[in-house]
Amino acid sequence: MTKANSSPTHSDTKPPFHKRLLAHQESGLVLVIILMSLGLTFFGMLNPAEARSQIELDEGSVVLLLDAEGTIHESGTIARTMIATYRVQKGATNTDYPASEIDKYDSTTATLYARTTINPFLNKTNLVLVTKDASFFAIIAVGMTGVIILAGIDLSVGSIYGLCAIVGAMALQSLPSDTSWIIAVPVGVLVCTVVGTLCGLANGSMSEGLGVHPFVITLGMMAALRGLTVVLPQELFGTQSIGGFPESFTTGFFKAEFNGVYPVPVIIMILCGIAGWFVLSRTVFGRRVFAIGGNETAAKYAGIPVKRVKILVYTITGALCGLSACAYLGYYGAAETNAGNAYELQVIAATVIGGASLMGGRGTVIGAVLGAIIIQLINNTLIIFEVDTSYNQIVMGAAIIIAVVIDQTKQRIQARRA
Amino acid sequence: MRIQNTLFSLVSISALALVGCSGGTDSEKPAASDSAADSSADIVYKIGVIAKSNSNPVFQAAKNGAIAAGKRLTAELDGASVEILWQTPPMEDAQVQAQYVEQLVSSGVDGIAISCTDANLLTSALQGAVDKGVVVVTFDSDAPDSGRMAYYGVDDKEAGKEVMRQLAAVMGNEGKVAVLTGNPAATNLQARVDGVVEQAAEFENIETPMVYSFMPETATEAAAKMQQVQSANPDITGWALVGGWPLYTDNALDGIYENAKIVSMDPLPLPLEYAMKGQVQVLVGQPYFGWGEKSVEMIVDKLHFDRSPSSEMVYADFDIVTSDDAEEFAKGWDLWLGED
């Protein structure tokens, strides 16, 4: 009798590749994103949106508006529906565009726009916008995943984000407008992440040092830091918002255009996601986080420095708030005192939708990032379906509650079976 | 399989909610064209309207103004129709507004009417919209460097002056005035306060007003501030409120209205009740319904006729509401809030 016949090897019992793929926590999220995208693409094919593209006119060209009888009208004297032809005249050369091909003519800027149609979902601008909008809180969700795996919570992330943005804005505003990106970007990143790191360190140290539940500490910090975010610009500049950064920091870096889109915040989100995944799943530190979240007492007896790990996780979360705030500053070119208001809810929602358990011991960074994208995809769906934004929160709230309830019910059923 | 099931449910609930919501949308869509052959009937002007927050009744009035203008213009325009897309964050959030601007532009709207929560933060997004050929009009709060076609609203400094003029009249041009303002860093409030102070200097027998601010801008904070100030300064005989904050609670003026005349901005339903009771003498109003209505009219005028307003600053008149006509004015809110 051969060994192979006597007992099945490990590889014999391994489920097939597609089953292993589906068993992955993130595969379900990817499936949801694919299904939603397919639905939206199909809807967009049935209901294409009108778009416009500028027609380049030669210098010295004049645009004439002709009605159906060929009579020329001056702009502002004829309704758009009465125009039959847009004639571009340059010297003796005429180029005629039928009205059906033209979206509009703007006499103020002498610009002629051609009419085109696009799929309102499946176009690169929209896809990058959705992921860009998700990126600001997805970056923070990377840190929040660690906090939630520890069975903790950080309610101050929105306020840390706001404070980092305001302090970062003050630093950037003080730079000369022609500062090179080599200086402006490190200054912005450094100031924002240092402020965030200090706030996160304060959260972790107070929570662990004073033995107070992080819910209470971060709730207090949420209020205190928000107050600071309002008071600082008010007292120092007498304003609610701060702008006027070097262009090298905004359009030169964080809002740099690549092929008609602005992907830098998305790239930062992806890099943070990969780094977070690596730290949590491939390092000793990551194993310790899961061990503490799974059973803190056992982790203590196993010699894991529980307090140090916890403080570090809160500190990293603060630093990520700073990094996200820096991306926000660069993309929008200003900071206001409301920045990040109620962000904690979106961040926690993304993390929970991503599969993290509020009881601790379970969660993935990639899941949290995908959760953030799903939240923005729901927002985008409402816009594409032209649904009033008042319904946005209802849909979002329902999605979160049902996801968590079903997840917990399944856990209970599995526990009973075990 | 646990997560897959969870997420399939997520998709289902989202889909169900969307289906349920789609019947209740406030987007006003034109009726389908009767004649497919008529190419002009294919023209639909899609206009996104972004206010500061969904929870403020003044923006509910702006929304109804925009929808009313859309319906009227659809009936009036020859072969074109107007569709209003209401995209407003639940709470004031300039970043969310900027995201809505970008997504509306991406979805192909022709025009955007917006009340900017923060001009600095929205300038870049609005510039991007203008660059892509979208007609942008701001209302209530402007973003002057965004390249927008026009701003519609009141001149805040003039509003402050009007409040002071009305207050001086009811005080008999003499006495001690206090000014109540919210966030002292808010530029529109600063301009109103400047207007009050500047106008007060015109009256010989009125002392230079003291300015009192409070944060956060809630009704209870405002009411508490007024009570404390009046208690500490019983010689105050007039209050100029550059926003209606304390009047959104009941009995906010107890101990004050007996000793001082009060003139406030914002004749909203609750403040109007104070006017009806005679506790507030005059309310100075902004064109809440007109914010939406006039903005949509200007955008459609540009899109349909390629006509721009003669000035990029289109200032509206104030509504002056006294105790005598407060009841009549309150009926207007039934229409503006869509309760009629």
PDB file of N, CA and C in Angstrom, chain A residues 331-402:
ATOM      1  N   TYR A 331      -5.742  68.369  -2.679  1.00  0.00           N
ATOM      2  CA  TYR A 331      -6.759  68.197  -3.724  1.00  0.00           C
ATOM      3  C   TYR A 331      -7.689  69.408  -3.799  1.00  0.00           C
ATOM      4  N   TYR A 332      -8.154  69.860  -2.637  1.00  0.00           N
ATOM      5  CA  TYR A 332      -9.140  70.954  -2.647  1.00  0.00           C
ATOM      6  C   TYR A 332      -8.503  72.341  -2.525  1.00  0.00           C
ATOM      7  N   GLY A 333      -7.240  72.386  -2.141  1.00  0.00           N
ATOM      8  CA  GLY A 333      -6.542  73.664  -2.111  1.00  0.00           C
ATOM      9  C   GLY A 333      -6.938  74.577  -0.962  1.00  0.00           C
ATOM     10  N   ALA A 334      -7.597  74.046   0.049  1.00  0.00           N
ATOM     11  CA  ALA A 334      -7.999  74.864   1.204  1.00  0.00           C
ATOM     12  C   ALA A 334      -8.416  73.934   2.333  1.00  0.00           C
ATOM     13  N   ALA A 335      -8.516  74.518   3.539  1.00  0.00           N
ATOM     14  CA  ALA A 335      -9.051  73.751   4.673  1.00  0.00           C
ATOM     15  C   ALA A 335     -10.092  74.603   5.361  1.00  0.00           C
ATOM     16  N   GLU A 336     -11.149  74.003   5.820  1.00  0.00           N
ATOM     17  CA  GLU A 336     -12.168  74.749   6.556  1.00  0.00           C
ATOM     18  C   GLU A 336     -12.405  74.074   7.898  1.00  0.00           C
ATOM     19  N   THR A 337     -13.005  74.816   8.814  1.00  0.00           N
ATOM     20  CA  THR A 337     -13.131  74.327  10.183  1.00  0.00           C
ATOM     21  C   THR A 337     -14.063  73.118  10.298  1.00  0.00           C
ATOM     22  N   ASN A 338     -14.903  72.909   9.297  1.00  0.00           N
ATOM     23  CA  ASN A 338     -15.812  71.755   9.320  1.00  0.00           C
ATOM     24  C   ASN A 338     -15.182  70.500   8.738  1.00  0.00           C
ATOM     25  N   ALA A 339     -13.944  70.593   8.283  1.00  0.00           N
ATOM     26  CA  ALA A 339     -13.315  69.460   7.590  1.00  0.00           C
ATOM     27  C   ALA A 339     -13.372  68.202   8.448  1.00  0.00           C
ATOM     28  N   GLY A 340     -13.830  67.127   7.847  1.00  0.00           N
ATOM     29  CA  GLY A 340     -13.858  65.846   8.558  1.00  0.00           C
ATOM     30  C   GLY A 340     -14.993  65.708   9.549  1.00  0.00           C
ATOM     31  N   ASN A 341     -15.924  66.652   9.533  1.00  0.00           N
ATOM     32  CA  ASN A 341     -17.054  66.581  10.462  1.00  0.00           C
ATOM     33  C   ASN A 341     -17.854  65.300  10.197  1.00  0.00           C
ATOM     34  N   ALA A 342     -18.078  64.504  11.224  1.00  0.00           N
ATOM     35  CA  ALA A 342     -18.827  63.236  11.126  1.00  0.00           C
ATOM     36  C   ALA A 342     -18.103  62.185  10.279  1.00  0.00           C
ATOM     37  N   TYR A 343     -16.812  62.402  10.027  1.00  0.00           N
ATOM     38  CA  TYR A 343     -16.042  61.412   9.269  1.00  0.00           C
ATOM     39  C   TYR A 343     -15.938  60.088  10.018  1.00  0.00           C
ATOM     40  N   GLU A 344     -15.934  60.172  11.363  1.00  0.00           N
ATOM     41  CA  GLU A 344     -15.769  58.953  12.151  1.00  0.00           C
ATOM     42  C   GLU A 344     -16.840  57.917  11.780  1.00  0.00           C
ATOM     43  N   LEU A 345     -18.038  58.411  11.474  1.00  0.00           N
ATOM     44  CA  LEU A 345     -19.126  57.478  11.145  1.00  0.00           C
ATOM     45  C   LEU A 345     -18.845  56.772   9.822  1.00  0.00           C
ATOM     46  N   GLN A 346     -18.375  57.534   8.849  1.00  0.00           N
ATOM     47  CA  GLN A 346     -18.074  56.933   7.544  1.00  0.00           C
ATOM     48  C   GLN A 346     -16.918  55.950   7.658  1.00  0.00           C
ATOM     49  N   VAL A 347     -15.919  56.328   8.450  1.00  0.00           N
ATOM     50  CA  VAL A 347     -14.740  55.467   8.592  1.00  0.00           C
ATOM     51  C   VAL A 347     -15.131  54.153   9.283  1.00  0.00           C
ATOM     52  N   ILE A 348     -15.890  54.270  10.368  1.00  0.00           N
ATOM     53  CA  ILE A 348     -16.306  53.053  11.085  1.00  0.00           C
ATOM     54  C   ILE A 348     -17.220  52.214  10.188  1.00  0.00           C
ATOM     55  N   ALA A 349     -18.104  52.887   9.444  1.00  0.00           N
ATOM     56  CA  ALA A 349     -19.000  52.158   8.536  1.00  0.00           C
ATOM     57  C   ALA A 349     -18.198  51.377   7.497  1.00  0.00           C
ATOM     58  N   ALA A 350     -17.185  52.035   6.913  1.00  0.00           N
ATOM     59  CA  ALA A 350     -16.362  51.359   5.896  1.00  0.00           C
ATOM     60  C   ALA A 350     -15.675  50.144   6.502  1.00  0.00           C
ATOM     61  N   THR A 351     -15.181  50.301   7.707  1.00  0.00           N
ATOM     62  CA  THR A 351     -14.457  49.206   8.361  1.00  0.00           C
ATOM     63  C   THR A 351     -15.401  48.047   8.660  1.00  0.00           C
ATOM     64  N   VAL A 352     -16.590  48.376   9.138  1.00  0.00           N
ATOM     65  CA  VAL A 352     -17.556  47.319   9.487  1.00  0.00           C
ATOM     66  C   VAL A 352     -18.083  46.630   8.227  1.00  0.00           C
ATOM     67  N   ILE A 353     -18.409  47.422   7.208  1.00  0.00           N
ATOM     68  CA  ILE A 353     -18.843  46.814   5.941  1.00  0.00           C
ATOM     69  C   ILE A 353     -17.715  45.936   5.396  1.00  0.00           C
ATOM     70  N   GLY A 354     -16.490  46.357   5.650  1.00  0.00           N
ATOM     71  CA  GLY A 354     -15.336  45.583   5.190  1.00  0.00           C
ATOM     72  C   GLY A 354     -15.097  44.307   5.959  1.00  0.00           C
ATOM     73  N   GLY A 355     -15.935  44.020   6.940  1.00  0.00           N
ATOM     74  CA  GLY A 355     -15.856  42.724   7.608  1.00  0.00           C
ATOM     75  C   GLY A 355     -15.255  42.754   9.000  1.00  0.00           C
ATOM     76  N   ALA A 356     -14.892  43.927   9.511  1.00  0.00           N
ATOM     77  CA  ALA A 356     -14.322  43.984  10.860  1.00  0.00           C
ATOM     78  C   ALA A 356     -15.422  43.790  11.900  1.00  0.00           C
ATOM     79  N   SER A 357     -15.062  43.094  12.986  1.00  0.00           N
ATOM     80  CA  SER A 357     -16.039  42.873  14.052  1.00  0.00           C
ATOM     81  C   SER A 357     -15.794  43.871  15.166  1.00  0.00           C
ATOM     82  N   LEU A 358     -16.859  44.553  15.589  1.00  0.00           N
ATOM     83  CA  LEU A 358     -16.717  45.522  16.683  1.00  0.00           C
ATOM     84  C   LEU A 358     -16.365  44.832  17.999  1.00  0.00           C
ATOM     85  N   MET A 359     -16.518  43.491  18.031  1.00  0.00           N
ATOM     86  CA  MET A 359     -16.145  42.734  19.230  1.00  0.00           C
ATOM     87  C   MET A 359     -14.638  42.463  19.253  1.00  0.00           C
ATOM     88  N   GLY A 360     -13.953  42.795  18.154  1.00  0.00           N
ATOM     89  CA  GLY A 360     -12.506  42.627  18.095  1.00  0.00           C
ATOM     90  C   GLY A 360     -12.076  41.292  17.519  1.00  0.00           C
ATOM     91  N   GLY A 361     -10.794  41.227  17.176  1.00  0.00           N
ATOM     92  CA  GLY A 361     -10.211  39.971  16.714  1.00  0.00           C
ATOM     93  C   GLY A 361     -10.412  39.661  15.246  1.00  0.00           C
ATOM     94  N   ARG A 362     -11.179  40.484  14.536  1.00  0.00           N
ATOM     95  CA  ARG A 362     -11.458  40.169  13.130  1.00  0.00           C
ATOM     96  C   ARG A 362     -11.546  41.459  12.305  1.00  0.00           C
ATOM     97  N   GLY A 363     -10.994  41.406  11.103  1.00  0.00           N
ATOM     98  CA  GLY A 363     -11.044  42.558  10.208  1.00  0.00           C
ATOM     99  C   GLY A 363      -9.886  42.535   9.238  1.00  0.00           C
ATOM    100  N   THR A 364     -10.091  43.175   8.081  1.00  0.00           N
ATOM    101  CA  THR A 364      -8.997  43.255   7.109  1.00  0.00           C
ATOM    102  C   THR A 364      -8.913  44.668   6.547  1.00  0.00           C
ATOM    103  N   VAL A 365      -7.702  45.068   6.247  1.00  0.00           N
ATOM    104  CA  VAL A 365      -7.483  46.408   5.698  1.00  0.00           C
ATOM    105  C   VAL A 365      -8.081  46.524   4.300  1.00  0.00           C
ATOM    106  N   ILE A 366      -7.842  45.507   3.486  1.00  0.00           N
ATOM    107  CA  ILE A 366      -8.373  45.556   2.115  1.00  0.00           C
ATOM    108  C   ILE A 366      -9.905  45.625   2.175  1.00  0.00           C
ATOM    109  N   GLY A 367     -10.489  44.893   3.101  1.00  0.00           N
ATOM    110  CA  GLY A 367     -11.941  44.938   3.278  1.00  0.00           C
ATOM    111  C   GLY A 367     -12.417  46.343   3.605  1.00  0.00           C
ATOM    112  N   ALA A 368     -11.684  47.024   4.491  1.00  0.00           N
ATOM    113  CA  ALA A 368     -12.079  48.385   4.875  1.00  0.00           C
ATOM    114  C   ALA A 368     -12.002  49.332   3.681  1.00  0.00           C
ATOM    115  N   VAL A 369     -10.951  49.176   2.881  1.00  0.00           N
ATOM    116  CA  VAL A 369     -10.817  50.042   1.690  1.00  0.00           C
ATOM    117  C   VAL A 369     -11.963  49.755   0.721  1.00  0.00           C
ATOM    118  N   LEU A 370     -12.258  48.470   0.528  1.00  0.00           N
ATOM    119  CA  LEU A 370     -13.365  48.115  -0.372  1.00  0.00           C
ATOM    120  C   LEU A 370     -14.692  48.599   0.208  1.00  0.00           C
ATOM    121  N   GLY A 371     -14.811  48.548   1.531  1.00  0.00           N
ATOM    122  CA  GLY A 371     -16.025  49.054   2.190  1.00  0.00           C
ATOM    123  C   GLY A 371     -16.215  50.539   1.907  1.00  0.00           C
ATOM    124  N   ALA A 372     -15.111  51.280   1.952  1.00  0.00           N
ATOM    125  CA  ALA A 372     -15.184  52.721   1.655  1.00  0.00           C
ATOM    126  C   ALA A 372     -15.619  52.939   0.207  1.00  0.00           C
ATOM    127  N   ILE A 373     -15.090  52.116  -0.682  1.00  0.00           N
ATOM    128  CA  ILE A 373     -15.464  52.263  -2.100  1.00  0.00           C
ATOM    129  C   ILE A 373     -16.950  51.936  -2.283  1.00  0.00           C
ATOM    130  N   ILE A 374     -17.433  50.923  -1.561  1.00  0.00           N
ATOM    131  CA  ILE A 374     -18.858  50.573  -1.669  1.00  0.00           C
ATOM    132  C   ILE A 374     -19.730  51.737  -1.196  1.00  0.00           C
ATOM    133  N   ILE A 375     -19.322  52.377  -0.111  1.00  0.00           N
ATOM    134  CA  ILE A 375     -20.093  53.527   0.386  1.00  0.00           C
ATOM    135  C   ILE A 375     -20.166  54.617  -0.693  1.00  0.00           C
ATOM    136  N   GLN A 376     -19.053  54.899  -1.321  1.00  0.00           N
ATOM    137  CA  GLN A 376     -19.064  55.928  -2.360  1.00  0.00           C
ATOM    138  C   GLN A 376     -19.830  55.460  -3.597  1.00  0.00           C
ATOM    139  N   LEU A 377     -19.784  54.153  -3.832  1.00  0.00           N
ATOM    140  CA  LEU A 377     -20.526  53.605  -4.979  1.00  0.00           C
ATOM    141  C   LEU A 377     -22.031  53.790  -4.760  1.00  0.00           C
ATOM    142  N   ILE A 378     -22.462  53.628  -3.511  1.00  0.00           N
ATOM    143  CA  ILE A 378     -23.887  53.856  -3.203  1.00  0.00           C
ATOM    144  C   ILE A 378     -24.221  55.329  -3.445  1.00  0.00           C
ATOM    145  N   ASN A 379     -23.335  56.228  -2.990  1.00  0.00           N
ATOM    146  CA  ASN A 379     -23.538  57.666  -3.250  1.00  0.00           C
ATOM    147  C   ASN A 379     -23.652  57.932  -4.744  1.00  0.00           C
ATOM    148  N   ASN A 380     -22.731  57.330  -5.502  1.00  0.00           N
ATOM    149  CA  ASN A 380     -22.695  57.544  -6.938  1.00  0.00           C
ATOM    150  C   ASN A 380     -23.951  56.989  -7.605  1.00  0.00           C
ATOM    151  N   THR A 381     -24.412  55.851  -7.091  1.00  0.00           N
ATOM    152  CA  THR A 381     -25.639  55.245  -7.630  1.00  0.00           C
ATOM    153  C   THR A 381     -26.802  56.217  -7.483  1.00  0.00           C
ATOM    154  N   LEU A 382     -26.879  56.859  -6.320  1.00  0.00           N
ATOM    155  CA  LEU A 382     -27.991  57.787  -6.079  1.00  0.00           C
ATOM    156  C   LEU A 382     -27.921  58.970  -7.039  1.00  0.00           C
ATOM    157  N   ILE A 383     -26.705  59.413  -7.327  1.00  0.00           N
ATOM    158  CA  ILE A 383     -26.563  60.539  -8.258  1.00  0.00           C
ATOM    159  C   ILE A 383     -26.936  60.095  -9.677  1.00  0.00           C
ATOM    160  N   ILE A 384     -26.450  58.922 -10.077  1.00  0.00           N
ATOM    161  CA  ILE A 384     -26.755  58.439 -11.433  1.00  0.00           C
ATOM    162  C   ILE A 384     -28.252  58.178 -11.593  1.00  0.00           C
ATOM    163  N   PHE A 385     -28.875  57.633 -10.550  1.00  0.00           N
ATOM    164  CA  PHE A 385     -30.325  57.390 -10.604  1.00  0.00           C
ATOM    165  C   PHE A 385     -31.123  58.671 -10.365  1.00  0.00           C
ATOM    166  N   GLU A 386     -30.399  59.774 -10.151  1.00  0.00           N
ATOM    167  CA  GLU A 386     -31.021  61.081  -9.912  1.00  0.00           C
ATOM    168  C   GLU A 386     -31.986  61.034  -8.731  1.00  0.00           C
ATOM    169  N   VAL A 387     -31.526  60.365  -7.680  1.00  0.00           N
ATOM    170  CA  VAL A 387     -32.326  60.279  -6.457  1.00  0.00           C
ATOM    171  C   VAL A 387     -31.913  61.423  -5.530  1.00  0.00           C
ATOM    172  N   ASP A 388     -32.888  62.040  -4.916  1.00  0.00           N
ATOM    173  CA  ASP A 388     -32.639  63.126  -3.963  1.00  0.00           C
ATOM    174  C   ASP A 388     -31.644  62.655  -2.901  1.00  0.00           C
ATOM    175  N   THR A 389     -30.663  63.490  -2.590  1.00  0.00           N
ATOM    176  CA  THR A 389     -29.626  63.093  -1.628  1.00  0.00           C
ATOM    177  C   THR A 389     -30.188  62.886  -0.217  1.00  0.00           C
ATOM    178  N   SER A 390     -31.400  63.367   0.030  1.00  0.00           N
ATOM    179  CA  SER A 390     -31.998  63.150   1.348  1.00  0.00           C
ATOM    180  C   SER A 390     -32.114  61.653   1.638  1.00  0.00           C
ATOM    181  N   TYR A 391     -32.243  60.852   0.586  1.00  0.00           N
ATOM    182  CA  TYR A 391     -32.410  59.411   0.773  1.00  0.00           C
ATOM    183  C   TYR A 391     -31.092  58.683   0.980  1.00  0.00           C
ATOM    184  N   ASN A 392     -30.018  59.408   0.714  1.00  0.00           N
ATOM    185  CA  ASN A 392     -28.682  58.834   0.786  1.00  0.00           C
ATOM    186  C   ASN A 392     -28.415  58.170   2.129  1.00  0.00           C
ATOM    187  N   GLN A 393     -28.692  58.905   3.200  1.00  0.00           N
ATOM    188  CA  GLN A 393     -28.372  58.385   4.528  1.00  0.00           C
ATOM    189  C   GLN A 393     -29.253  57.200   4.898  1.00  0.00           C
ATOM    190  N   ILE A 394     -30.493  57.208   4.393  1.00  0.00           N
ATOM    191  CA  ILE A 394     -31.393  56.088   4.691  1.00  0.00           C
ATOM    192  C   ILE A 394     -30.810  54.806   4.091  1.00  0.00           C
ATOM    193  N   VAL A 395     -30.405  54.905   2.836  1.00  0.00           N
ATOM    194  CA  VAL A 395     -29.844  53.730   2.148  1.00  0.00           C
ATOM    195  C   VAL A 395     -28.564  53.269   2.846  1.00  0.00           C
ATOM    196  N   MET A 396     -27.723  54.244   3.172  1.00  0.00           N
ATOM    197  CA  MET A 396     -26.442  53.919   3.799  1.00  0.00           C
ATOM    198  C   MET A 396     -26.662  53.256   5.162  1.00  0.00           C
ATOM    199  N   GLY A 397     -27.543  53.853   5.951  1.00  0.00           N
ATOM    200  CA  GLY A 397     -27.812  53.316   7.281  1.00  0.00           C
ATOM    201  C   GLY A 397     -28.373  51.911   7.205  1.00  0.00           C
ATOM    202  N   ALA A 398     -29.320  51.715   6.290  1.00  0.00           N
ATOM    203  CA  ALA A 398     -29.931  50.390   6.137  1.00  0.00           C
ATOM    204  C   ALA A 398     -28.877  49.366   5.732  1.00  0.00           C
ATOM    205  N   ALA A 399     -28.014  49.754   4.799  1.00  0.00           N
ATOM    206  CA  ALA A 399     -26.977  48.829   4.318  1.00  0.00           C
ATOM    207  C   ALA A 399     -26.055  48.406   5.459  1.00  0.00           C
ATOM    208  N   ILE A 400     -25.662  49.372   6.291  1.00  0.00           N
ATOM    209  CA  ILE A 400     -24.733  49.060   7.386  1.00  0.00           C
ATOM    210  C   ILE A 400     -25.398  48.147   8.418  1.00  0.00           C
ATOM    211  N   ILE A 401     -26.608  48.521   8.829  1.00  0.00           N
ATOM    212  CA  ILE A 401     -27.284  47.735   9.871  1.00  0.00           C
ATOM    213  C   ILE A 401     -27.515  46.307   9.385  1.00  0.00           C
ATOM    214  N   ILE A 402     -28.024  46.166   8.182  1.00  0.00           N
ATOM    215  CA  ILE A 402     -28.329  44.822   7.691  1.00  0.00           C
ATOM    216  C   ILE A 402     -27.059  43.991   7.532  1.00  0.00           C
TER     217      ILE A 402
END
